[in-house]
CSV table of C-alpha atoms and ligand atoms in Angstrom, one decimal:
chain,number,residue,atom,x,y,z
Y,13,MET,CA,7.6,-36.5,64.3
Y,14,SER,CA,5.3,-35.4,61.5
Y,15,LYS,CA,6.7,-33.8,58.3
Y,16,LEU,CA,5.2,-30.4,59.4
Y,17,GLN,CA,6.9,-30.6,62.8
Y,18,LYS,CA,10.3,-31.5,61.1
Y,19,LEU,CA,9.9,-28.4,58.8
Y,20,GLY,CA,9.1,-26.2,61.9
Y,21,VAL,CA,12.3,-27.4,63.7
Y,22,GLN,CA,14.4,-26.8,60.6
Y,23,LEU,CA,13.0,-23.3,60.2
Y,24,VAL,CA,13.7,-22.4,63.8
Y,25,SER,CA,17.3,-23.6,63.5
Y,26,TRP,CA,17.8,-21.5,60.3
Y,27,ILE,CA,16.4,-18.4,62.0
Y,28,ARG,CA,18.8,-19.0,65.0
Y,29,TYR,CA,21.7,-19.5,62.6
Y,30,LEU,CA,21.0,-16.6,60.3
Y,31,GLY,CA,19.2,-14.2,62.6
Y,32,LEU,CA,15.6,-13.2,61.9
Y,33,PRO,CA,16.2,-10.1,59.7
Y,34,LEU,CA,18.5,-12.0,57.3
Y,35,PHE,CA,16.3,-15.0,57.2
Y,36,LEU,CA,13.2,-12.8,56.3
Y,37,GLY,CA,15.3,-11.0,53.7
Y,38,ILE,CA,16.3,-14.2,52.0
Y,39,LEU,CA,12.7,-15.5,52.2
Y,40,ILE,CA,11.2,-12.3,50.6
Y,41,GLY,CA,14.0,-12.4,47.9
Y,42,CYS,CA,13.1,-16.0,47.0
Y,43,VAL,CA,9.4,-15.2,46.7
Y,44,LEU,CA,10.1,-12.2,44.5
Y,45,VAL,CA,12.4,-14.1,42.2
Y,46,TYR,CA,9.8,-16.8,41.8
Y,47,GLN,CA,6.9,-14.5,41.2
Y,48,PHE,CA,8.5,-12.1,38.7
Y,49,TRP,CA,11.0,-14.3,37.0
Y,50,VAL,CA,10.6,-18.0,37.4
Y,51,GLN,CA,6.8,-18.2,37.1
Y,52,PRO,CA,6.4,-15.9,34.1
Y,53,ALA,CA,9.2,-17.8,32.3
Y,54,LEU,CA,7.5,-21.1,33.0
Y,55,THR,CA,4.1,-19.9,31.9
Y,56,GLN,CA,4.9,-17.3,29.2
Y,57,GLN,CA,2.9,-17.3,26.1
Y,58,PRO,CA,4.1,-15.5,23.0
Y,59,VAL,CA,2.6,-12.1,22.5
Y,60,THR,CA,0.1,-12.1,19.6
Y,61,LEU,CA,-0.1,-9.0,17.4
Y,62,THR,CA,-3.1,-8.6,15.2
Y,63,LEU,CA,-3.1,-7.2,11.7
Y,64,MET,CA,-5.9,-6.8,9.1
Y,65,MET,CA,-4.6,-7.5,5.6
Y,66,ILE,CA,-6.0,-6.7,2.2
Y,67,ALA,CA,-7.2,-10.0,0.7
Y,68,PRO,CA,-4.9,-10.6,-2.2
Y,69,GLU,CA,-1.9,-10.0,0.1
Y,70,VAL,CA,-2.8,-12.7,2.7
Y,71,PRO,CA,-0.9,-15.6,1.0
Y,72,PRO,CA,2.5,-13.8,0.5
Y,73,TRP,CA,2.2,-12.3,4.0
Y,74,SER,CA,1.4,-15.6,5.7
Y,75,ASP,CA,3.8,-17.8,3.6
Y,76,ILE,CA,6.8,-15.5,3.5
Y,77,LEU,CA,6.8,-12.4,5.7
Y,78,ILE,CA,5.1,-13.7,8.8
Y,79,LYS,CA,6.6,-17.2,8.6
Y,80,ASN,CA,10.2,-15.8,8.5
Y,81,PHE,CA,9.4,-13.2,11.2
Y,82,GLU,CA,8.1,-15.8,13.6
Y,83,LYS,CA,11.0,-18.1,13.0
Y,84,GLU,CA,13.4,-15.4,14.2
Y,85,ASN,CA,11.0,-14.1,16.9
Y,86,PRO,CA,9.5,-17.1,18.7
Y,87,ASP,CA,8.1,-14.8,21.5
Y,88,ILE,CA,5.8,-12.9,19.0
Y,89,ARG,CA,3.0,-14.2,16.8
Y,90,ILE,CA,1.3,-12.2,14.1
Y,91,GLN,CA,-2.4,-13.0,13.5
Y,92,ILE,CA,-3.8,-12.0,10.2
Y,93,ILE,CA,-7.4,-11.0,9.7
Y,94,GLU,CA,-8.4,-11.0,6.1
Y,95,GLY,CA,-9.9,-7.7,4.8
Y,96,PRO,CA,-11.6,-6.9,1.5
Y,97,ASN,CA,-9.6,-6.5,-1.7
Y,98,ALA,CA,-10.1,-2.9,-2.6
Y,99,SER,CA,-8.1,-0.2,-0.8
Y,100,ASP,CA,-11.0,2.1,0.0
Y,101,LEU,CA,-13.2,-0.7,1.4
Y,102,TYR,CA,-10.3,-1.9,3.5
Y,103,GLU,CA,-9.8,1.7,4.7
Y,104,ASN,CA,-13.5,1.9,5.6
Y,105,LEU,CA,-13.1,-1.2,7.9
Y,106,TYR,CA,-10.1,0.3,9.7
Y,107,THR,CA,-12.0,3.6,10.1
Y,108,ALA,CA,-15.1,1.8,11.5
Y,109,SER,CA,-13.0,-0.1,14.0
Y,110,PHE,CA,-11.0,3.0,15.2
Y,111,ILE,CA,-14.2,5.0,15.5
Y,112,LEU,CA,-15.8,2.3,17.7
Y,113,GLY,CA,-13.0,2.7,20.2
Y,114,ASP,CA,-10.2,0.4,21.0
Y,115,SER,CA,-9.0,-1.0,17.7
Y,116,PRO,CA,-8.5,-4.7,17.7
Y,117,TYR,CA,-5.4,-4.3,15.5
Y,118,ASP,CA,-1.9,-3.7,16.9
Y,119,LEU,CA,-0.2,-3.2,13.5
Y,120,VAL,CA,-1.9,-1.0,10.9
Y,121,ASN,CA,-1.2,-1.8,7.2
Y,122,MET,CA,-1.7,1.4,5.4
Y,123,ASP,CA,-2.0,2.4,1.8
Y,124,VAL,CA,0.3,5.3,0.9
Y,125,VAL,CA,-2.7,7.7,1.0
Y,126,TRP,CA,-4.0,7.0,4.5
Y,127,ALA,CA,-1.5,8.1,7.1
Y,128,GLY,CA,-2.6,11.8,7.1
Y,129,LYS,CA,-6.2,10.9,7.9
Y,130,PHE,CA,-5.3,8.2,10.5
Y,131,ALA,CA,-2.7,10.4,12.2
Y,132,ALA,CA,-5.0,13.5,12.3
Y,133,ALA,CA,-7.7,11.4,13.9
Y,134,GLY,CA,-5.2,10.3,16.6
Y,135,TRP,CA,-5.4,6.6,15.8
Y,136,LEU,CA,-1.7,6.0,15.4
Y,137,MET,CA,1.4,6.1,17.5
Y,138,ASP,CA,4.1,8.6,16.7
Y,139,LEU,CA,7.1,6.6,15.5
Y,140,SER,CA,9.5,9.6,15.0
Y,141,SER,CA,11.7,8.8,18.0
Y,142,ARG,CA,12.1,5.2,17.1
Y,143,ILE,CA,14.0,5.6,13.8
Y,144,THR,CA,16.8,8.0,12.7
Y,145,ASP,CA,16.8,10.2,9.6
Y,146,GLU,CA,19.9,8.3,8.5
Y,147,GLU,CA,17.9,5.0,8.7
Y,148,LEU,CA,15.0,6.6,6.8
Y,149,LYS,CA,17.3,7.6,3.9
Y,150,ALA,CA,17.5,3.9,2.8
Y,151,PHE,CA,13.8,4.1,1.8
Y,152,LEU,CA,12.3,5.9,-1.3
Y,153,ASP,CA,11.9,9.5,-0.2
Y,154,LYS,CA,8.3,10.0,-1.3
Y,155,ASP,CA,7.2,6.8,0.5
Y,156,VAL,CA,8.7,8.1,3.7
Y,157,GLU,CA,7.1,11.5,3.2
Y,158,ALA,CA,3.7,9.9,2.7
Y,159,GLY,CA,4.0,8.6,6.3
Y,160,ARG,CA,4.5,12.0,7.9
Y,161,TYR,CA,1.8,14.2,9.3
Y,162,GLU,CA,2.5,17.6,10.9
Y,163,GLY,CA,6.2,16.8,11.1
Y,164,LYS,CA,5.8,13.4,12.9
Y,165,LEU,CA,6.2,10.0,11.4
Y,166,TYR,CA,3.4,7.4,11.5
Y,167,ARG,CA,4.1,4.9,8.8
Y,168,ILE,CA,7.2,2.9,7.7
Y,169,PRO,CA,7.0,1.9,4.0
Y,170,LEU,CA,7.1,-1.9,3.4
Y,171,ARG,CA,6.6,-1.9,-0.3
Y,172,SER,CA,6.2,0.7,-3.0
Y,173,ASP,CA,4.2,0.8,-6.2
Y,174,ALA,CA,4.1,2.9,-9.3
Y,175,GLY,CA,1.6,2.8,-12.2
Y,176,MET,CA,3.0,2.0,-15.7
Y,177,LEU,CA,2.0,1.2,-19.2
Y,178,TYR,CA,2.2,-2.4,-20.4
Y,179,TYR,CA,2.4,-2.9,-24.2
Y,180,ARG,CA,2.4,-5.9,-26.6
Y,181,LYS,CA,6.0,-5.8,-27.9
Y,182,ASP,CA,5.2,-8.5,-30.5
Y,183,LEU,CA,2.2,-6.7,-32.0
Y,184,LEU,CA,3.9,-3.4,-32.2
Y,185,GLU,CA,7.0,-4.8,-33.8
Y,186,GLN,CA,5.0,-6.7,-36.4
Y,187,ALA,CA,3.2,-3.5,-37.4
Y,188,GLY,CA,6.4,-1.5,-37.3
Y,189,TYR,CA,5.5,0.8,-34.3
Y,190,GLU,CA,7.7,2.1,-31.6
Y,191,PRO,CA,6.1,2.1,-28.1
Y,192,PRO,CA,3.9,5.2,-27.9
Y,193,GLU,CA,4.9,8.4,-26.0
Y,194,THR,CA,1.7,10.4,-26.3
Y,195,PHE,CA,-2.0,9.8,-25.8
Y,196,GLU,CA,-2.5,10.4,-29.5
Y,197,GLU,CA,0.0,7.7,-30.5
Y,198,LEU,CA,-1.6,5.3,-28.2
Y,199,ILE,CA,-5.0,5.9,-29.8
Y,200,ASN,CA,-3.7,5.7,-33.3
Y,201,ILE,CA,-1.8,2.5,-32.8
Y,202,SER,CA,-4.7,0.9,-31.0
Y,203,GLN,CA,-7.2,1.9,-33.8
Y,204,ASP,CA,-4.8,0.7,-36.5
Y,205,LEU,CA,-4.2,-2.7,-34.9
Y,206,GLN,CA,-7.9,-3.1,-34.2
Y,207,GLU,CA,-8.8,-2.3,-37.8
Y,208,LYS,CA,-6.2,-4.8,-39.0
Y,209,LYS,CA,-7.9,-7.3,-36.7
Y,210,ALA,CA,-4.6,-8.0,-35.0
Y,211,VAL,CA,-6.2,-7.5,-31.7
Y,212,ARG,CA,-9.7,-7.0,-30.2
Y,213,TRP,CA,-9.1,-4.1,-27.8
Y,214,GLY,CA,-6.6,-1.2,-27.8
Y,215,TYR,CA,-6.3,-0.1,-24.2
Y,216,VAL,CA,-7.6,-1.3,-20.8
Y,217,TRP,CA,-7.5,0.6,-17.5
Y,218,GLN,CA,-9.3,0.7,-14.1
Y,219,GLY,CA,-12.6,2.5,-14.5
Y,220,ARG,CA,-14.6,1.2,-11.6
Y,221,GLN,CA,-15.8,3.6,-8.9
Y,222,TYR,CA,-13.1,2.8,-6.2
Y,223,GLU,CA,-9.6,4.0,-5.1
Y,224,GLY,CA,-7.9,2.5,-8.2
Y,225,LEU,CA,-9.9,4.9,-10.4
Y,226,SER,CA,-8.4,7.9,-8.5
Y,227,ALA,CA,-4.9,6.4,-8.8
Y,228,MET,CA,-5.2,5.8,-12.5
Y,229,PHE,CA,-6.7,9.2,-13.1
Y,230,VAL,CA,-3.8,11.2,-11.5
Y,231,GLU,CA,-1.6,9.7,-14.2
Y,232,ILE,CA,-3.8,10.9,-17.0
Y,233,LEU,CA,-4.2,14.3,-15.2
Y,234,GLU,CA,-0.4,14.7,-14.9
Y,235,GLY,CA,-0.1,13.7,-18.6
Y,236,PHE,CA,-2.3,16.6,-19.6
Y,237,GLY,CA,-0.5,19.0,-17.2
Y,238,GLY,CA,-3.4,19.2,-14.7
Y,239,PHE,CA,-3.6,18.8,-10.9
Y,240,TRP,CA,-6.1,17.5,-8.4
Y,241,VAL,CA,-5.5,19.4,-5.1
Y,242,ASN,CA,-2.4,21.4,-4.3
Y,243,PRO,CA,-1.5,20.1,-0.8
Y,244,GLU,CA,0.2,23.4,0.2
Y,245,THR,CA,-2.5,25.9,-0.8
Y,246,LEU,CA,-5.5,23.4,-1.0
Y,247,GLU,CA,-6.3,24.9,-4.5
Y,248,VAL,CA,-8.5,22.5,-6.5
Y,249,GLY,CA,-7.7,21.9,-10.1
Y,250,LEU,CA,-10.5,19.5,-11.1
Y,251,ASP,CA,-12.5,22.0,-13.2
Y,252,LYS,CA,-9.5,23.4,-15.1
Y,253,PRO,CA,-9.3,22.7,-18.8
Y,254,GLU,CA,-6.5,20.1,-18.4
Y,255,ALA,CA,-8.6,18.0,-16.0
Y,256,ILE,CA,-11.6,18.1,-18.3
Y,257,GLN,CA,-9.4,17.0,-21.2
Y,258,ALA,CA,-8.1,14.1,-19.1
Y,259,VAL,CA,-11.7,12.9,-18.5
Y,260,GLU,CA,-12.6,13.5,-22.2
Y,261,PHE,CA,-9.6,11.3,-23.2
Y,262,LEU,CA,-10.7,8.4,-21.0
Y,263,LYS,CA,-14.3,8.7,-22.1
Y,264,SER,CA,-13.2,8.8,-25.8
Y,265,THR,CA,-11.4,5.5,-25.4
Y,266,ILE,CA,-14.7,3.9,-24.6
Y,267,ASP,CA,-16.8,5.9,-27.1
Y,268,LYS,CA,-14.3,4.9,-29.9
Y,269,GLY,CA,-14.4,1.2,-29.0
Y,270,ILE,CA,-10.6,1.3,-28.1
Y,271,SER,CA,-11.5,0.3,-24.5
Y,272,PRO,CA,-14.2,-2.4,-23.9
Y,273,PRO,CA,-17.6,-1.0,-22.7
Y,274,GLY,CA,-17.0,-2.9,-19.4
Y,275,VAL,CA,-14.0,-0.8,-18.5
Y,276,PRO,CA,-16.0,1.4,-16.0
Y,277,THR,CA,-16.5,-1.8,-13.9
Y,278,TYR,CA,-12.9,-3.0,-14.0
Y,279,GLN,CA,-10.4,-3.1,-11.1
Y,280,GLU,CA,-6.8,-4.1,-11.5
Y,281,GLU,CA,-7.5,-7.8,-11.7
Y,282,GLU,CA,-10.1,-7.7,-14.5
Y,283,THR,CA,-7.7,-5.6,-16.6
Y,284,ARG,CA,-4.8,-8.0,-16.0
Y,285,ARG,CA,-6.8,-11.0,-17.0
Y,286,LEU,CA,-8.0,-9.4,-20.2
Y,287,PHE,CA,-4.4,-8.4,-21.1
Y,288,GLU,CA,-3.2,-11.9,-20.3
Y,289,SER,CA,-5.9,-13.4,-22.6
Y,290,GLY,CA,-4.0,-11.8,-25.5
Y,291,ASP,CA,-6.9,-9.5,-26.6
Y,292,VAL,CA,-5.4,-6.2,-25.7
Y,293,VAL,CA,-2.5,-4.0,-26.9
Y,294,PHE,CA,-2.1,-1.6,-23.9
Y,295,LEU,CA,-2.7,-1.9,-20.2
Y,296,ARG,CA,-2.3,0.5,-17.4
Y,297,ASN,CA,-1.4,-1.4,-14.2
Y,298,TRP,CA,1.0,-1.8,-11.3
Y,299,PRO,CA,4.3,-3.8,-11.4
Y,300,TYR,CA,2.7,-6.9,-9.8
Y,301,VAL,CA,1.3,-7.9,-13.2
Y,302,TRP,CA,4.8,-8.6,-14.7
Y,303,PRO,CA,5.5,-12.0,-13.0
Y,304,LEU,CA,1.9,-13.1,-13.4
Y,305,ALA,CA,1.7,-12.3,-17.1
Y,306,ASN,CA,5.0,-14.1,-17.6
Y,307,GLU,CA,3.7,-17.4,-16.1
Y,308,GLU,CA,3.3,-20.4,-18.4
Y,309,SER,CA,-0.5,-20.1,-18.3
Y,310,SER,CA,-0.4,-16.6,-19.8
Y,311,LYS,CA,-0.9,-16.2,-23.5
Y,312,ILE,CA,1.4,-13.3,-23.7
Y,313,LYS,CA,4.4,-14.7,-21.8
Y,314,GLY,CA,7.5,-13.0,-23.0
Y,315,LYS,CA,5.6,-10.9,-25.5
Y,316,PHE,CA,5.1,-7.6,-23.6
Y,317,GLY,CA,7.1,-4.7,-22.4
Y,318,ILE,CA,6.6,-1.9,-19.9
Y,319,LYS,CA,7.2,1.8,-20.0
Y,320,PRO,CA,6.2,5.0,-18.3
Y,321,MET,CA,2.6,6.2,-19.0
Y,322,VAL,CA,2.0,8.3,-22.1
Y,323,HIS,CA,1.3,12.0,-22.0
Y,324,ALA,CA,0.0,14.9,-24.1
Y,325,LEU,CA,2.5,16.4,-26.6
Y,326,GLY,CA,4.9,18.8,-24.8
Y,327,LYS,CA,3.9,17.5,-21.3
Y,328,THR,CA,5.6,14.8,-19.1
Y,329,SER,CA,4.3,11.5,-17.9
Y,330,GLY,CA,3.5,10.7,-14.3
Y,331,ALA,CA,3.4,7.4,-12.5
Y,332,CYS,CA,1.0,7.4,-9.5
Y,333,LEU,CA,2.8,6.5,-6.3
Y,334,GLY,CA,1.2,3.6,-4.6
Y,335,GLY,CA,2.4,1.2,-1.9
Y,336,TRP,CA,1.9,0.0,1.6
Y,337,GLY,CA,3.5,0.5,4.9
Y,338,LEU,CA,3.0,-0.2,8.6
Y,339,GLY,CA,2.1,1.8,11.7
Y,340,ILE,CA,1.1,1.0,15.3
Y,341,SER,CA,-2.4,1.5,16.5
Y,342,LYS,CA,-2.6,4.1,19.4
Y,343,THR,CA,-4.5,1.6,21.6
Y,344,SER,CA,-2.1,-1.4,21.0
Y,345,LYS,CA,-1.1,-3.1,24.3
Y,346,HIS,CA,2.1,-4.3,22.7
Y,347,PRO,CA,3.8,-1.3,21.1
Y,348,GLU,CA,7.3,-2.7,21.7
Y,349,GLU,CA,6.6,-6.0,20.0
Y,350,ALA,CA,4.7,-4.2,17.2
Y,351,TRP,CA,7.8,-2.0,16.6
Y,352,ARG,CA,10.1,-5.1,16.6
Y,353,ALA,CA,7.7,-6.5,13.9
Y,354,ILE,CA,7.8,-3.3,11.9
Y,355,GLN,CA,11.6,-3.2,12.0
Y,356,TYR,CA,11.9,-6.8,10.8
Y,357,LEU,CA,9.1,-6.6,8.1
Y,358,THR,CA,10.5,-3.4,6.6
Y,359,SER,CA,14.1,-4.7,6.6
Y,360,ALA,CA,15.9,-5.7,3.4
Y,361,GLU,CA,16.2,-9.2,4.6
Y,362,ALA,CA,12.4,-9.5,5.0
Y,363,GLN,CA,11.5,-7.7,1.8
Y,364,ARG,CA,13.8,-9.6,-0.5
Y,365,PRO,CA,12.0,-13.0,-0.7
Y,366,TYR,CA,8.6,-11.2,-0.6
Y,367,ILE,CA,9.5,-9.0,-3.6
Y,368,ILE,CA,10.9,-11.9,-5.5
Y,369,GLU,CA,7.7,-13.8,-5.1
Y,370,THR,CA,5.2,-11.0,-5.7
Y,371,GLY,CA,6.9,-8.7,-8.2
Y,372,TYR,CA,6.0,-5.7,-6.1
Y,373,LEU,CA,8.4,-2.8,-5.8
Y,374,PRO,CA,10.6,-2.7,-2.7
Y,375,SER,CA,10.5,0.3,-0.4
Y,376,ARG,CA,14.3,0.2,0.1
Y,377,LYS,CA,16.3,1.8,-2.7
Y,378,GLU,CA,19.2,-0.7,-2.5
Y,379,LEU,CA,16.9,-3.6,-3.3
Y,380,PHE,CA,16.2,-2.2,-6.9
Y,381,THR,CA,19.7,-3.3,-7.7
Y,382,ASP,CA,20.0,-6.3,-5.4
Y,383,PRO,CA,21.6,-9.2,-7.4
Y,384,GLU,CA,19.1,-11.8,-6.3
Y,385,ILE,CA,16.1,-9.5,-7.2
Y,386,VAL,CA,17.7,-8.4,-10.5
Y,387,SER,CA,18.3,-11.9,-11.6
Y,388,LYS,CA,14.5,-12.4,-11.7
Y,389,TYR,CA,13.5,-8.9,-12.5
Y,390,SER,CA,16.1,-7.4,-14.8
Y,391,HIS,CA,14.1,-4.2,-15.3
Y,392,TYR,CA,14.2,-3.2,-11.6
Y,393,PRO,CA,17.2,-0.9,-11.9
Y,394,GLN,CA,15.3,1.2,-14.4
Y,395,LEU,CA,12.2,1.1,-12.3
Y,396,LEU,CA,14.1,2.9,-9.5
Y,397,GLU,CA,14.0,6.1,-11.6
Y,398,VAL,CA,10.2,5.6,-12.2
Y,399,ALA,CA,9.6,5.0,-8.5
Y,400,GLU,CA,11.6,8.1,-7.5
Y,401,ASN,CA,9.6,10.3,-9.9
Y,402,THR,CA,6.1,9.5,-9.0
Y,403,VAL,CA,3.0,11.7,-8.7
Y,404,LEU,CA,1.3,11.7,-5.3
Y,405,ARG,CA,-2.4,11.6,-4.7
Y,406,PRO,CA,-2.9,14.7,-2.5
Y,407,PRO,CA,-1.3,14.0,0.9
Y,408,ILE,CA,-3.9,15.7,3.0
Y,409,ALA,CA,-6.0,14.6,6.0
Y,410,GLN,CA,-9.2,14.8,4.1
Y,411,TYR,CA,-7.9,12.5,1.3
Y,412,ALA,CA,-10.5,9.7,1.7
Y,413,GLN,CA,-13.4,12.2,1.3
Y,414,VAL,CA,-11.8,14.0,-1.6
Y,415,SER,CA,-11.0,10.7,-3.4
Y,416,ASP,CA,-14.6,9.5,-2.8
Y,417,ILE,CA,-15.9,12.7,-4.5
Y,418,LEU,CA,-13.6,12.3,-7.5
Y,419,GLN,CA,-14.5,8.6,-7.9
Y,420,ARG,CA,-18.2,9.4,-7.9
Y,421,TYR,CA,-18.0,12.1,-10.5
Y,422,LEU,CA,-15.5,10.4,-12.8
Y,423,SER,CA,-17.7,7.3,-12.7
Y,424,ALA,CA,-20.7,9.4,-13.6
Y,425,ALA,CA,-18.9,11.1,-16.5
Y,426,LEU,CA,-17.8,7.7,-17.8
Y,427,THR,CA,-21.1,5.9,-17.6
Y,428,ASN,CA,-23.8,8.6,-17.9
Y,429,SER,CA,-24.0,10.4,-21.2
Y,430,ARG,CA,-26.0,13.3,-19.7
Y,431,PHE,CA,-23.1,14.1,-17.4
Y,432,THR,CA,-20.5,15.7,-19.7
Y,433,PRO,CA,-16.9,15.7,-18.4
Y,434,ALA,CA,-17.1,19.5,-17.9
Y,435,LYS,CA,-20.2,19.3,-15.9
Y,436,ALA,CA,-19.0,16.3,-13.8
Y,437,MET,CA,-15.7,18.0,-13.0
Y,438,LYS,CA,-17.3,21.3,-12.1
Y,439,SER,CA,-19.4,19.4,-9.5
Y,440,ALA,CA,-16.4,17.4,-8.3
Y,441,ALA,CA,-14.4,20.6,-7.9
Y,442,ASP,CA,-17.2,22.4,-6.0
Y,443,GLU,CA,-17.7,19.5,-3.6
Y,444,THR,CA,-14.0,19.1,-3.0
Y,445,ARG,CA,-13.7,22.8,-2.2
Y,446,ALA,CA,-16.6,22.5,0.3
Y,447,VAL,CA,-14.9,19.6,2.0
Y,448,LEU,CA,-11.5,21.3,2.2
Y,449,GLU,CA,-13.1,24.6,3.5
Y,450,ALA,CA,-15.0,22.7,6.2
Y,451,GLY,CA,-11.8,21.0,7.2
Y,452,ASN,CA,-10.0,24.3,7.3
Y,453,LYS,CA,-12.7,25.9,9.6
Y,454,LEU,CA,-12.5,23.0,12.0
Y,455,GLU,CA,-8.7,23.4,12.2
Y,456,THR,CA,-9.0,27.1,12.8
Y,457,LYS,CA,-11.5,26.5,15.6
Y,458,ALA,CA,-9.3,24.0,17.2
Z,506,LIG,C1,-2.4,-0.6,-5.3
Z,506,LIG,C2,-1.5,0.6,-4.8
Z,506,LIG,C3,-2.3,1.5,-3.8
Z,506,LIG,C4,-3.6,1.9,-4.5
Z,506,LIG,C5,-4.4,0.7,-5.0
Z,506,LIG,C6,-5.6,1.2,-5.8
Z,506,LIG,O1,-2.6,-1.4,-4.2
Z,506,LIG,O2,-0.4,0.1,-4.1
Z,506,LIG,O3,-1.6,2.6,-3.4
Z,506,LIG,O4,-4.4,2.7,-3.7
Z,506,LIG,O5,-3.6,-0.1,-5.8
Z,506,LIG,O6,-6.4,0.1,-6.3
């Protein structure tokens, strides 16, 4: 008897023994179990989530955050695509990919100022039902608020940021100065130390036409008591006397030789390197500079301090709120895996080693006083107060357009002597109003 014949005889005897309906039931059951359970388990590949990352953040993301995540989640991989290194260029790439249709990214890494635009355009999934208000309380409030749009939540903060003033402790002490509180004191100390040839430059800041210029400017604006756009009423304050004074102040630092003539071309990194070379008394920058400027290779290791930004007499200082967080692209085919990734990446456990390595500010309040973090960054408990009292760039859906207008006119005022601060800010205010009115009309029509 052939093998086939033997199998046939066997089958017939099973059918006789079990009865045809039971035999068929068992057979169908076996096929289903194989198809939906055994076979996928044998052939299952991990799900790959894609994420575009701003260039300087690729190493700490790959080496710390993603490595640790994948260790705990072997069924999910995160693939990083390297983006440019300025926030606005990075945002342009995201926008282009969303406009073209299905975004290739599952996770969306967002600057604190993007969520409104992305949510309004319908590019993000609503995360509101995935996290409770109680869980959100563990994060810095303003970072959470920046992720909401029309009452829904689209972004979970992963790390925060706040602008601050770095100053050379050693130079100030030698000359008998306290760290400055006002713009005037900063100018006077700078000029005095420059005249004494103790240092080449007084003050460096981000003057290039890019998002960092807007972030830096809101601090000067706040210090003069001005405002950019009121998010409730959409009133524009750029042509008010306080805003013009803020631009005049920045311009005067270049005209007086306190800031180098190259300042209108500098981003964060150029200013950090100049400060680390030892040629500068004051620097405006984010907290990431602290560990880098304390490395062995830095000429100012252990010689500098940080404090809140200066302000006009009788006004208060403002630190611009920066920071980054994660959302899920509306077209992602793996929202559940993407959410698992967000839960892990924004957890205290994930943030701790990443914060220790980078010197960024955590998004979770408890980490500002975390013993392991504080043993490297003893100033973090004080920074919690700074991070909780930040100034926001206007959280409105038209933010990218409005910031682009401000950057263009500020840059013109700083580099073109025919464009006075008053004239530049009048044009910036008019264009901003036009954009906001057009946005309003569209909303009313809808
Ligand atoms: C930092 C901030 C971000 C800001 C950017 C400007 O990355 O975290 O919010 O937009 O700098 O350069």
